[in-house]
PDB file of C-alpha atoms and ligand atoms in Angstrom:
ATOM      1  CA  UNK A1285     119.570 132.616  71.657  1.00 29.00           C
ATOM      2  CA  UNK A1286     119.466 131.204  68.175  1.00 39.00           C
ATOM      3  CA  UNK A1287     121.911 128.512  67.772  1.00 44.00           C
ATOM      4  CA  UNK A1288     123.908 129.089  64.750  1.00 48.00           C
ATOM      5  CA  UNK A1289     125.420 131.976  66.676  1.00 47.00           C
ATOM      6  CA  UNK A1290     127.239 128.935  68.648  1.00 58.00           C
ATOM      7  CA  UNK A1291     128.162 127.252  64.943  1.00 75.00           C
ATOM      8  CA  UNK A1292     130.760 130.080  64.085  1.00 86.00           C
ATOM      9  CA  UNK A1293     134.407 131.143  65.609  1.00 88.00           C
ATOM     10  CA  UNK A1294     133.881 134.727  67.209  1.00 92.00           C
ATOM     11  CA  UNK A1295     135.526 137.206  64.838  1.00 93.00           C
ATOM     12  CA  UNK A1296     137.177 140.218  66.984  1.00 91.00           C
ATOM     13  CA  UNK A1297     138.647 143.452  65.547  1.00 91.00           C
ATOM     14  CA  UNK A1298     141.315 144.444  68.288  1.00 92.00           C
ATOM     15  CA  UNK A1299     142.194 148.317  69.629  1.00 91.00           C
ATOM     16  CA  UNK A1300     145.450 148.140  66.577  1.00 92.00           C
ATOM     17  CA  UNK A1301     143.067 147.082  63.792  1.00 89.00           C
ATOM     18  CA  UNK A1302     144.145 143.575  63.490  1.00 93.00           C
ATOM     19  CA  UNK A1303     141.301 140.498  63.164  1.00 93.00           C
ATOM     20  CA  UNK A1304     141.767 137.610  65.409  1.00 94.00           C
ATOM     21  CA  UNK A1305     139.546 134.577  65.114  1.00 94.00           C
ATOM     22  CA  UNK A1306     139.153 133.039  68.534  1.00 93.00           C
ATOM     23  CA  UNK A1307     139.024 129.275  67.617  1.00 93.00           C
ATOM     24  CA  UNK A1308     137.787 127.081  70.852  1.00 92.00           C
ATOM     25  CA  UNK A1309     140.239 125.399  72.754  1.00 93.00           C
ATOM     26  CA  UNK A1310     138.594 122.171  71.416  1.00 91.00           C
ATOM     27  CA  UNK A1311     139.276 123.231  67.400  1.00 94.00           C
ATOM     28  CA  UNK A1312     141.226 121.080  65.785  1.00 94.00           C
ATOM     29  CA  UNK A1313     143.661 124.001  64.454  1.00 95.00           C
ATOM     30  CA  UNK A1314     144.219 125.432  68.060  1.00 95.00           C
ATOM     31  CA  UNK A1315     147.509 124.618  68.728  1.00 96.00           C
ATOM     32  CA  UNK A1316     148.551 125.352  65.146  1.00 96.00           C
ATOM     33  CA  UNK A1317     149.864 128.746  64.851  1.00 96.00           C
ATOM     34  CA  UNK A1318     150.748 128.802  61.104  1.00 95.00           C
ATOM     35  CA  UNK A1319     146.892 127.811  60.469  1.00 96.00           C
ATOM     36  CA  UNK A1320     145.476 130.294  63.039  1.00 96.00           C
ATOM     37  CA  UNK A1321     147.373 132.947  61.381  1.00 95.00           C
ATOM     38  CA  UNK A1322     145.909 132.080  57.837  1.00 95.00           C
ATOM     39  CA  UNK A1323     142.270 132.174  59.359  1.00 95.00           C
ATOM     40  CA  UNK A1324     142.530 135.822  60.887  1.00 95.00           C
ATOM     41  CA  UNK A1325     144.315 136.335  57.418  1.00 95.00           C
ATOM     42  CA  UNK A1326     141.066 135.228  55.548  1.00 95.00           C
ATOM     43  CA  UNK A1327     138.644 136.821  57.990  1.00 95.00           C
ATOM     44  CA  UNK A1328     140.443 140.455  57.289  1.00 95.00           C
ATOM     45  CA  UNK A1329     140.040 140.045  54.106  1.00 95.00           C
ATOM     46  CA  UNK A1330     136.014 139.164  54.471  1.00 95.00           C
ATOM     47  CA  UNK A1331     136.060 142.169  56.471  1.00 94.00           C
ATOM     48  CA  UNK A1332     138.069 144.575  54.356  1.00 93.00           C
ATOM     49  CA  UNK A1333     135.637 143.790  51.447  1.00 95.00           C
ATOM     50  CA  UNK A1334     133.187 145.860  50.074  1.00 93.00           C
ATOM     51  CA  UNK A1335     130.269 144.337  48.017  1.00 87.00           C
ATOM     52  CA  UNK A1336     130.539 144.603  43.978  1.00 87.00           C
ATOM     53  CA  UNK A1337     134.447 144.687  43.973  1.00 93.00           C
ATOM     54  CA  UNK A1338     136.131 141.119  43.656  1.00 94.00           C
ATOM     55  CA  UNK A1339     136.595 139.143  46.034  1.00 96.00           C
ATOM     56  CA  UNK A1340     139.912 139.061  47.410  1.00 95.00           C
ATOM     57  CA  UNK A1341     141.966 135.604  47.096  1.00 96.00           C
ATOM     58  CA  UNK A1342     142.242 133.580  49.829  1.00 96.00           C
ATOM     59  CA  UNK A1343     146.301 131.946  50.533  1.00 93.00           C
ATOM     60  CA  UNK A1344     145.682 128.138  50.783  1.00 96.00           C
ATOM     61  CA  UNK A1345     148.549 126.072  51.600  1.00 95.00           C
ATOM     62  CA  UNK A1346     149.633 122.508  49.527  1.00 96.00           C
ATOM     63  CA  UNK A1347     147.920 120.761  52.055  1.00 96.00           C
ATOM     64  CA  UNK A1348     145.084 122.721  52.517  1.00 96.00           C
ATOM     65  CA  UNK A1349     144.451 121.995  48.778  1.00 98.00           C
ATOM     66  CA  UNK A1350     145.021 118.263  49.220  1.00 98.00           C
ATOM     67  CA  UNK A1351     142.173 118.350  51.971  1.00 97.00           C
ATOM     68  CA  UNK A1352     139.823 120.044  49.078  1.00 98.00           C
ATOM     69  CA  UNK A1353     140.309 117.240  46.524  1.00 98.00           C
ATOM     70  CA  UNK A1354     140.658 114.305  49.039  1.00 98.00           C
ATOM     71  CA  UNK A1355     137.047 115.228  50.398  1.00 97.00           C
ATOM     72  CA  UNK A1356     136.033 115.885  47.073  1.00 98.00           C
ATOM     73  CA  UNK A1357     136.675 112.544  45.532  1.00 98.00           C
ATOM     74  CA  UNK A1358     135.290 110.866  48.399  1.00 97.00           C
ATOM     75  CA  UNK A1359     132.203 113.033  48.666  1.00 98.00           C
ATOM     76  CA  UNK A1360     131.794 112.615  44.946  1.00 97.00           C
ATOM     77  CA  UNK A1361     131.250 108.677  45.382  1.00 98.00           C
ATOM     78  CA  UNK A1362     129.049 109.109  48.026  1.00 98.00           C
ATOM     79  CA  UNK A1363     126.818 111.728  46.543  1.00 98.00           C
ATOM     80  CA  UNK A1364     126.210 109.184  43.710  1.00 98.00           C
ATOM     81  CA  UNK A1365     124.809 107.121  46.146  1.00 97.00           C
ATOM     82  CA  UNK A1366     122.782 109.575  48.168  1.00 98.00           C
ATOM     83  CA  UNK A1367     122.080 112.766  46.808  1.00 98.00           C
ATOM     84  CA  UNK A1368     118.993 113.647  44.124  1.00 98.00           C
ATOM     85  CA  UNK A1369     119.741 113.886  40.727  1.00 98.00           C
ATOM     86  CA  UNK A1370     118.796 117.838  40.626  1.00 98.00           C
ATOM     87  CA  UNK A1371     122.127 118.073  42.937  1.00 98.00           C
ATOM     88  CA  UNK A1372     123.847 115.963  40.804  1.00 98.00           C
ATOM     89  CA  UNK A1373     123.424 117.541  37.636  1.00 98.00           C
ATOM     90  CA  UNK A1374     123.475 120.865  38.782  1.00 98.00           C
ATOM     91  CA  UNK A1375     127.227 119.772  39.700  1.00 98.00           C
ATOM     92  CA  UNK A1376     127.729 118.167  36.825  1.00 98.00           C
ATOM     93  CA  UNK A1377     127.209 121.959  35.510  1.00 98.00           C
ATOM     94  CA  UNK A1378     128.729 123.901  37.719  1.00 98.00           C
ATOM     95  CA  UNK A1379     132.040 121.578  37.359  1.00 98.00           C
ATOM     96  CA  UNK A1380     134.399 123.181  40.478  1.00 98.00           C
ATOM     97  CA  UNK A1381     137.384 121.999  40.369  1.00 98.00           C
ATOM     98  CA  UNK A1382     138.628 118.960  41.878  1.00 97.00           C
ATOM     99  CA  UNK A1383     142.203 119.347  42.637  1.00 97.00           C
ATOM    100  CA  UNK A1384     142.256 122.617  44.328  1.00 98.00           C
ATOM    101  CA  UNK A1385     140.158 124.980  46.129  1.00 98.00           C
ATOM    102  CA  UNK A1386     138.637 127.673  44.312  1.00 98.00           C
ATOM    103  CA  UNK A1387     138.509 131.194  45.086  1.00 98.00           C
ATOM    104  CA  UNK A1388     135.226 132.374  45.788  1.00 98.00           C
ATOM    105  CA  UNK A1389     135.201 134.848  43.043  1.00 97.00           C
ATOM    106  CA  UNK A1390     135.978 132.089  40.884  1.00 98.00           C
ATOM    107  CA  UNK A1391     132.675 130.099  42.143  1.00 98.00           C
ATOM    108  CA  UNK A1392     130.638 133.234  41.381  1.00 98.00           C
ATOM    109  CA  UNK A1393     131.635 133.080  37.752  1.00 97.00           C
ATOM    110  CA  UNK A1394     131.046 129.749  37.538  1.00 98.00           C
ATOM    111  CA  UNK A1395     127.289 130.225  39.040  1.00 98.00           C
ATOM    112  CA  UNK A1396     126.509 133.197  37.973  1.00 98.00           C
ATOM    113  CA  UNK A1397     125.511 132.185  34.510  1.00 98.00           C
ATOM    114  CA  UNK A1398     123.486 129.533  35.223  1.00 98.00           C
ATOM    115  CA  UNK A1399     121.696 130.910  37.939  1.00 98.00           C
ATOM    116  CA  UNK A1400     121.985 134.574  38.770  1.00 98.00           C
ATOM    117  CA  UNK A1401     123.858 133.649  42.144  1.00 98.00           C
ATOM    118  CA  UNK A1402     127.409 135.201  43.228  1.00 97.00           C
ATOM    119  CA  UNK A1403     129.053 134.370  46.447  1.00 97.00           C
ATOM    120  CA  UNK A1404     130.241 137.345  48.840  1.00 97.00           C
ATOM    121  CA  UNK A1405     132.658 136.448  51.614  1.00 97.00           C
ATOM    122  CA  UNK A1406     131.880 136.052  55.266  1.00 95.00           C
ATOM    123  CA  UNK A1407     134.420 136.133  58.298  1.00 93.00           C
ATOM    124  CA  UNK A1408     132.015 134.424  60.668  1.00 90.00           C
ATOM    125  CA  UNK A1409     128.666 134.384  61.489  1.00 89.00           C
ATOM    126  CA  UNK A1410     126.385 137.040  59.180  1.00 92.00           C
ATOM    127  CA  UNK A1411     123.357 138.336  61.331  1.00 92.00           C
ATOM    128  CA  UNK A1412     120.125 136.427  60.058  1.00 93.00           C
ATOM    129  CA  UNK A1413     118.631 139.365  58.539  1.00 95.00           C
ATOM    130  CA  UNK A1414     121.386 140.074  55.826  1.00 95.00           C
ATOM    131  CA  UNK A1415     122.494 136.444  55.523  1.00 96.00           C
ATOM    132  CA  UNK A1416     119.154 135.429  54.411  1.00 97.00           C
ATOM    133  CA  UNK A1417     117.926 138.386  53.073  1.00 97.00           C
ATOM    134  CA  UNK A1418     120.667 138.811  50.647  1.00 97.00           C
ATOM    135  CA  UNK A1419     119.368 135.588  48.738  1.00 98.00           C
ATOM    136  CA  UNK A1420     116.620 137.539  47.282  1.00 98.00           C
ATOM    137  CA  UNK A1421     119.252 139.478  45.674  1.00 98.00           C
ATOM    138  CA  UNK A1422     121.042 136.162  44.382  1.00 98.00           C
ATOM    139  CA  UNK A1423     123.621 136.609  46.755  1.00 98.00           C
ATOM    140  CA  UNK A1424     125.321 134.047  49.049  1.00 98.00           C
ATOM    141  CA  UNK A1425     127.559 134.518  51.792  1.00 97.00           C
ATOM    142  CA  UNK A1426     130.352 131.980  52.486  1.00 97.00           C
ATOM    143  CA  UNK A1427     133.521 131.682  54.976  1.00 96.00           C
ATOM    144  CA  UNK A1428     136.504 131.497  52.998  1.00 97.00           C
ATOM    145  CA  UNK A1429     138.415 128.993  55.537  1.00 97.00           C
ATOM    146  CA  UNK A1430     139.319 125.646  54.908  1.00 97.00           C
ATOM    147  CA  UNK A1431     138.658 123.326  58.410  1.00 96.00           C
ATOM    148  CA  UNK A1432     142.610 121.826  59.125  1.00 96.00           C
ATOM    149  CA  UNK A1433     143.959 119.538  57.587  1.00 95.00           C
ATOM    150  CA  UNK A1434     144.474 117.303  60.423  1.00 95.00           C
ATOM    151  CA  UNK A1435     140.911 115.991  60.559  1.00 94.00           C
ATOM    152  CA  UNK A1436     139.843 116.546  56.788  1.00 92.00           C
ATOM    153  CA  UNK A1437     136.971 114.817  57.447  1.00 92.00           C
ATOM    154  CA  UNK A1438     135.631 116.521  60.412  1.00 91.00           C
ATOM    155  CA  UNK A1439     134.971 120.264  61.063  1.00 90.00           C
ATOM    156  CA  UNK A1440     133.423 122.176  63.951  1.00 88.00           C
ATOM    157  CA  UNK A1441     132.290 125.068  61.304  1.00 91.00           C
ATOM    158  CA  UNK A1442     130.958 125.736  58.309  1.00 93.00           C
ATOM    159  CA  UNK A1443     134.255 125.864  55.857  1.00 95.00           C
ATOM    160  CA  UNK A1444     134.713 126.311  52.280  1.00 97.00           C
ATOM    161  CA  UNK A1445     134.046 123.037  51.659  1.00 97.00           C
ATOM    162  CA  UNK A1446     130.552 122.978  53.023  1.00 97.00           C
ATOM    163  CA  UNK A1447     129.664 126.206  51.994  1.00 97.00           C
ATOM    164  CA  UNK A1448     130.871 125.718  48.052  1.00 98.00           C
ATOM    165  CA  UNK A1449     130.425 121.631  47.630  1.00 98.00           C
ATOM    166  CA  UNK A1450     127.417 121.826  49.519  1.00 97.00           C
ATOM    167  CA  UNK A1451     125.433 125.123  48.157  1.00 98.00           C
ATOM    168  CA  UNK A1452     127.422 126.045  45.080  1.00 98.00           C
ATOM    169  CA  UNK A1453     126.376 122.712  43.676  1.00 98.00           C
ATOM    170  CA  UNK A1454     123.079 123.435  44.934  1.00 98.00           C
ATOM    171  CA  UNK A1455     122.829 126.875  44.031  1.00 98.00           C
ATOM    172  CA  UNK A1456     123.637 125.637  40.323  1.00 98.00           C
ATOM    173  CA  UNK A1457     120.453 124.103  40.370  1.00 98.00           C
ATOM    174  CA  UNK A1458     117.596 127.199  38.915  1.00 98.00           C
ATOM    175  CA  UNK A1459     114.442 125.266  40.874  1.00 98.00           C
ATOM    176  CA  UNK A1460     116.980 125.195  44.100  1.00 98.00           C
ATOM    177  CA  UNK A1461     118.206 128.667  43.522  1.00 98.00           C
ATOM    178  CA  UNK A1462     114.466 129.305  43.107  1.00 98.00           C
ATOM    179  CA  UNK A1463     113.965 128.571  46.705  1.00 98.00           C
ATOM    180  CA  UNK A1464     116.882 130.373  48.254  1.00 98.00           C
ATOM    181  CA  UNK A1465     115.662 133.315  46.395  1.00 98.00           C
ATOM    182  CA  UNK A1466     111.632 132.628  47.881  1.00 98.00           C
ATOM    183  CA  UNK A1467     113.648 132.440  51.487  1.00 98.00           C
ATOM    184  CA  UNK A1468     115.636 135.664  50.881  1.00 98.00           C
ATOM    185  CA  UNK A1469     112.408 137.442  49.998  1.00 98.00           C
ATOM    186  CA  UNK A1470     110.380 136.242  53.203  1.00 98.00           C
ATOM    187  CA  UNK A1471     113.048 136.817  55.567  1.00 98.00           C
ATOM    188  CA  UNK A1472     113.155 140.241  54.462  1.00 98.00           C
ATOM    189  CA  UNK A1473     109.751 140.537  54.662  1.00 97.00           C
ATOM    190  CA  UNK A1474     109.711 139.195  58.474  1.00 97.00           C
ATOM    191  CA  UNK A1475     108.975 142.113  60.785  1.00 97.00           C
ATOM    192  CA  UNK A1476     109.830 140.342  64.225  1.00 97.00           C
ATOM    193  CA  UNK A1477     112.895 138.201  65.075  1.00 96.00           C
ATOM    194  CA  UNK A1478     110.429 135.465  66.324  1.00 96.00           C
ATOM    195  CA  UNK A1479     109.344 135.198  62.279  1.00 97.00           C
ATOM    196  CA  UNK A1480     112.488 135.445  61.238  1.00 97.00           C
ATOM    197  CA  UNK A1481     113.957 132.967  63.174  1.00 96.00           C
ATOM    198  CA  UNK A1482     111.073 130.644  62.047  1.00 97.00           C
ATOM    199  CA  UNK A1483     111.891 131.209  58.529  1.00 97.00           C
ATOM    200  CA  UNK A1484     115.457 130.354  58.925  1.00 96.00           C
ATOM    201  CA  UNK A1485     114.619 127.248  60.673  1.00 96.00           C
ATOM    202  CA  UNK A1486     112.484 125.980  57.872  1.00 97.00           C
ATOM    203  CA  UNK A1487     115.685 126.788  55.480  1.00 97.00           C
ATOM    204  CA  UNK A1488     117.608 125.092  57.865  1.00 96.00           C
ATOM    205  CA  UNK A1489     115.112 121.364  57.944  1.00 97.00           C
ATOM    206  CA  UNK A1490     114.868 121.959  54.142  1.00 98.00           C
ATOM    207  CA  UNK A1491     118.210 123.516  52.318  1.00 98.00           C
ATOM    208  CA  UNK A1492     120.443 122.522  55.068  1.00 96.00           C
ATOM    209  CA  UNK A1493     119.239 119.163  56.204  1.00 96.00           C
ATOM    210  CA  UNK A1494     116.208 118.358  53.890  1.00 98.00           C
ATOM    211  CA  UNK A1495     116.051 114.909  52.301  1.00 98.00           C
ATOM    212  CA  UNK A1496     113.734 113.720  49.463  1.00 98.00           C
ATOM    213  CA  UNK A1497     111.968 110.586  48.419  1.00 98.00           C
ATOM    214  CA  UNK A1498     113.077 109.889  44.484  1.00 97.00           C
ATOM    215  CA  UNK A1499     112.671 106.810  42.707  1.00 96.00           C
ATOM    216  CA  UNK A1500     111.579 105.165  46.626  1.00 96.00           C
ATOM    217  CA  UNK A1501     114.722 105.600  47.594  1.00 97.00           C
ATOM    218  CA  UNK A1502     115.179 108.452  50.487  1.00 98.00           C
ATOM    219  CA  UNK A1503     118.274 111.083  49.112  1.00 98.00           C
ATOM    220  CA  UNK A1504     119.299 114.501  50.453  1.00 98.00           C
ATOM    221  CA  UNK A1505     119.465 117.742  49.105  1.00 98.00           C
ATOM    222  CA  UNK A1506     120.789 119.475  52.000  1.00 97.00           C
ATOM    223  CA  UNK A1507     124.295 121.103  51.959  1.00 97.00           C
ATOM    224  CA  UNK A1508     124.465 120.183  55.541  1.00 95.00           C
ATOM    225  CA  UNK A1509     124.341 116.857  54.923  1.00 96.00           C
ATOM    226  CA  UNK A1510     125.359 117.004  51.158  1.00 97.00           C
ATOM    227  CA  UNK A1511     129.025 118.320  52.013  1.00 96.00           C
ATOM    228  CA  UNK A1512     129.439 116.331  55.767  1.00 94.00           C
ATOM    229  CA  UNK A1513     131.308 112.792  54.725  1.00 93.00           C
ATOM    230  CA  UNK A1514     129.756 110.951  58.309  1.00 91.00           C
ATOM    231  CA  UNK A1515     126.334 112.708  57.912  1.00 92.00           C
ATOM    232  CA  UNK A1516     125.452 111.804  53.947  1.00 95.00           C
ATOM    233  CA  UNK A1517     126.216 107.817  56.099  1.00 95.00           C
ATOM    234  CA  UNK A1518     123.705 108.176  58.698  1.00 93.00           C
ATOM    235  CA  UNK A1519     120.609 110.281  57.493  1.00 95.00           C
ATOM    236  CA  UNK A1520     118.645 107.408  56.376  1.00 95.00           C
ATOM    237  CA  UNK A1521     118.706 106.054  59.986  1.00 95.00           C
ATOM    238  CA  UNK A1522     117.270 108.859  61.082  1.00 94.00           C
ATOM    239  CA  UNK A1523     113.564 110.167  62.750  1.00 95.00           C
ATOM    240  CA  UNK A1524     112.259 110.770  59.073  1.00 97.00           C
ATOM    241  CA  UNK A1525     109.291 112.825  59.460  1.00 97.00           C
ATOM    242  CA  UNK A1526     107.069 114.540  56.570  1.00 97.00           C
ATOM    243  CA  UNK A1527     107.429 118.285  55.729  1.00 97.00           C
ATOM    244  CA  UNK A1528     105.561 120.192  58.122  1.00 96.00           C
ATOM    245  CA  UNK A1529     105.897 123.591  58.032  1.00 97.00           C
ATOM    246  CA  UNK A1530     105.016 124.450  62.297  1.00 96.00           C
ATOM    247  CA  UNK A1531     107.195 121.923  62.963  1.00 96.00           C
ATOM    248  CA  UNK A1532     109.932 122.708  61.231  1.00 96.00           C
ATOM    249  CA  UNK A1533     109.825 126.245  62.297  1.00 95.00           C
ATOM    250  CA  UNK A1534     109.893 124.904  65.633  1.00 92.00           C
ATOM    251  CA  UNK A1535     111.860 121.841  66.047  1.00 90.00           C
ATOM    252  CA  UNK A1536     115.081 122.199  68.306  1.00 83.00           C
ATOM    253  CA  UNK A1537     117.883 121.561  66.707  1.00 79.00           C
ATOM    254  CA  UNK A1538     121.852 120.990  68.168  1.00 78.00           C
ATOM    255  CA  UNK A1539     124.579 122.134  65.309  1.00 75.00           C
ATOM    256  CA  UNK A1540     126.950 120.170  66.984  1.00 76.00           C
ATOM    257  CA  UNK A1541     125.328 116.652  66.634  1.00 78.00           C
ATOM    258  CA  UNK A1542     124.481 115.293  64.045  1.00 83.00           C
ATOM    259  CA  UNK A1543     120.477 116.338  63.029  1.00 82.00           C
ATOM    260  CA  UNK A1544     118.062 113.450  64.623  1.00 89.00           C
ATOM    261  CA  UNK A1545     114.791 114.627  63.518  1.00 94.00           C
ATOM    262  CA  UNK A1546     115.252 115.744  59.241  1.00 96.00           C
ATOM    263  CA  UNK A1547     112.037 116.499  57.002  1.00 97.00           C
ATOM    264  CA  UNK A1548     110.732 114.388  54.060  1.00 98.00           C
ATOM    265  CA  UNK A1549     109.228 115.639  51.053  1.00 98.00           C
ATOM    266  CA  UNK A1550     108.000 113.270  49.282  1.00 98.00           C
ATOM    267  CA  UNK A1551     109.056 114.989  45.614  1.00 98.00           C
ATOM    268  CA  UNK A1552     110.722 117.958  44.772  1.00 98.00           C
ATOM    269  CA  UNK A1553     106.823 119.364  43.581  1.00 98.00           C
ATOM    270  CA  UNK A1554     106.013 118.539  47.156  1.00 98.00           C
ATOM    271  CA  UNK A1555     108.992 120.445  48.315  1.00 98.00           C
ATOM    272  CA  UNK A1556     107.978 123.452  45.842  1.00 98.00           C
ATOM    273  CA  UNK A1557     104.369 123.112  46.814  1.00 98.00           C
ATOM    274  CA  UNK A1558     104.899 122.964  50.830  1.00 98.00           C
ATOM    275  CA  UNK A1559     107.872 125.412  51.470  1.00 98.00           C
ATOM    276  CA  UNK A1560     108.404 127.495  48.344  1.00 98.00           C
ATOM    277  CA  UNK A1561     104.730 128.675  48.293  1.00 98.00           C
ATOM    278  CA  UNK A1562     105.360 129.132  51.917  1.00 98.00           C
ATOM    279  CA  UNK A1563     108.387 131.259  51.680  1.00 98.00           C
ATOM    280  CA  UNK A1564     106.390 133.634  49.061  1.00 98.00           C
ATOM    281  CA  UNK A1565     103.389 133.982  50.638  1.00 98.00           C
ATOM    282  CA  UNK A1566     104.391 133.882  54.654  1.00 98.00           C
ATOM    283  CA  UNK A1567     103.975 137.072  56.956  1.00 97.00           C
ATOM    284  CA  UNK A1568     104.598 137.767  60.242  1.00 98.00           C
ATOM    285  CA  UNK A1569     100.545 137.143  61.154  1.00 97.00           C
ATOM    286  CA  UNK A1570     100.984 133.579  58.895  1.00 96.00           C
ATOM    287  CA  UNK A1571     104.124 132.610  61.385  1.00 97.00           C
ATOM    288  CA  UNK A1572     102.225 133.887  64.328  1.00 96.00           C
ATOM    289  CA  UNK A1573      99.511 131.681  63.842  1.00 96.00           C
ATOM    290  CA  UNK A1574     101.927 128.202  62.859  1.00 95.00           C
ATOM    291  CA  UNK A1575     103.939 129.432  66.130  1.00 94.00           C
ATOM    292  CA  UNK A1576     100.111 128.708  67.953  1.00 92.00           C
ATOM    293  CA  UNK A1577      99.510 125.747  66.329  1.00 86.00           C
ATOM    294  CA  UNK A1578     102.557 123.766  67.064  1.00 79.00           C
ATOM    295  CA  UNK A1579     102.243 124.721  70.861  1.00 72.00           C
ATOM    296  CA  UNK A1580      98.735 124.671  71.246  1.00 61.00           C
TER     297      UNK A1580
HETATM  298 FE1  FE2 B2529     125.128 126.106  55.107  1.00 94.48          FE
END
């Protein structure tokens, strides 16, 4: 099974309608009622929402807010230190707010005119085939949820804040929004789940956890590690290995570690070259033959 199933809280529609989000035992909002109300809140409304109409707004209490802006200004800091300067002044563009969290309608119309992209709103986990495919389109779909405030520094799933301060800054960028759109169109051009899968891998080692050589120093680009406040710490200590498409494609990876193994490119032309020519030119019979390479 593909792993990023295992990344999101099941969302289930029971036999009276209503949407319960089964948080694990081991979520840090378990035992919280109040918040485990507000998440089956949010997920109804991801459910109840039909593409082109606004998104509906989220309820976010005081101290969900306070979570936003405390990771924000420490993110901020660190970002200076660690991320490349195309993520840094495509933030500097996009300016999201600070103090509070914004809507996801709200992150649309900030993106939207300076790269095409709008956000759509996602309960839970989106099957492969529309969550990637939908970035041809300029589309990008994002939980709503906010992790608890408890541990603002740690989540088990991809919230709100990874999914806006990690991709809406990126998606702000047009040569990064250039390459979600180059993934959306291979994905949808992937016949098999095996190719597929290898396309969303590559995404994965490059726009989730891909890290970039500028100026000699090593920085990231990926929202994985661009919105985690441990991870942006510990990349550099990493297994740093150069892009490689067949191994990306194929490299295990555990969601709920943090990644050992990331991919280097050594510019972002290198990162164009290498995986955006791949993502426009790759077929299922390209994808076979890297899947025979890296286990020959
Ligand atoms: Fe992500």
């Amino acid at each position: 099974m593909f792993e990023e199933a295992q990344y999101f809280a099941p969302v289930a529609t029971k036999d009276d309608g209503s949407v319960v989000v089964e948080l694990a035992t081991s979520h840090p909002g378990f035992a919280d009622a109040v918040y485990r109300q507000r998440r089956n809140a949010i997920a109804a409304l991801a459910l109840g929402h039909t593409p082109g109409d606004p998104i509906p707004m989220a309820e976010y209490t005081d101290e969900e807010h306070h979570v936003w802006a405390l990771v924000t200004k420490e993110l901020a800091v660190k970002h200076q230190k660690y991320a490349v300067r195309e993520f840094l002044d495509a933030a500097k563009r996009l300016g999201l707010p600070e103090d509070r969290i914004p809507q996801l309608q709200e992150v649309g119309d900030l993106l939207e005119p300076l790269t095409g992209f709008r956000y759509l709103p996602a309960a839970g986990l989106v099957p492969l085939r529309e969550f990637y495919g939908v970035l041809a389109d300029g589309l990008f779909h994002s939980t709503q949820y906010i992790r608890h405030h408890s541990v603002p520094f740690y989540t088990p799933e991809p919230d709100v804040i990874h999914e806006v301060i990690g991709h809406a800054n990126t998606l702000a960028s047009p040569r990064f929004a250039a390459l979600y759109r180059a993934a959306g169109r291979a994905a949808r051009r992937m016949e098999t789940d095996e190719a597929l899968e290898f396309v969303s891998k590559v995404f994965w080692f490059t726009m989730e956890f891909g890290v970039m050589r500028e100026d000699g120093e090593l920085r990231a680009y990926g929202a994985g590690i661009l919105s985690s406040y441990g991870e942006i710490e510990e990349f550099r200590g990493m297994d740093i290995r150069p892009l490689d498409l067949a191994a990306m494609g194929t490299t295990h990876y555990d969601i709920t570690k943090y990644q050992e193994v990331l991919f280097e490119a050594a510019s972002f032309d290198h990162l164009e070259d290498t995986v955006g020519t791949f993502w426009d030119t790759c077929d299922d019979d390209t994808i076979a033959r890297l899947l025979a390479t890296s286990s020959a």
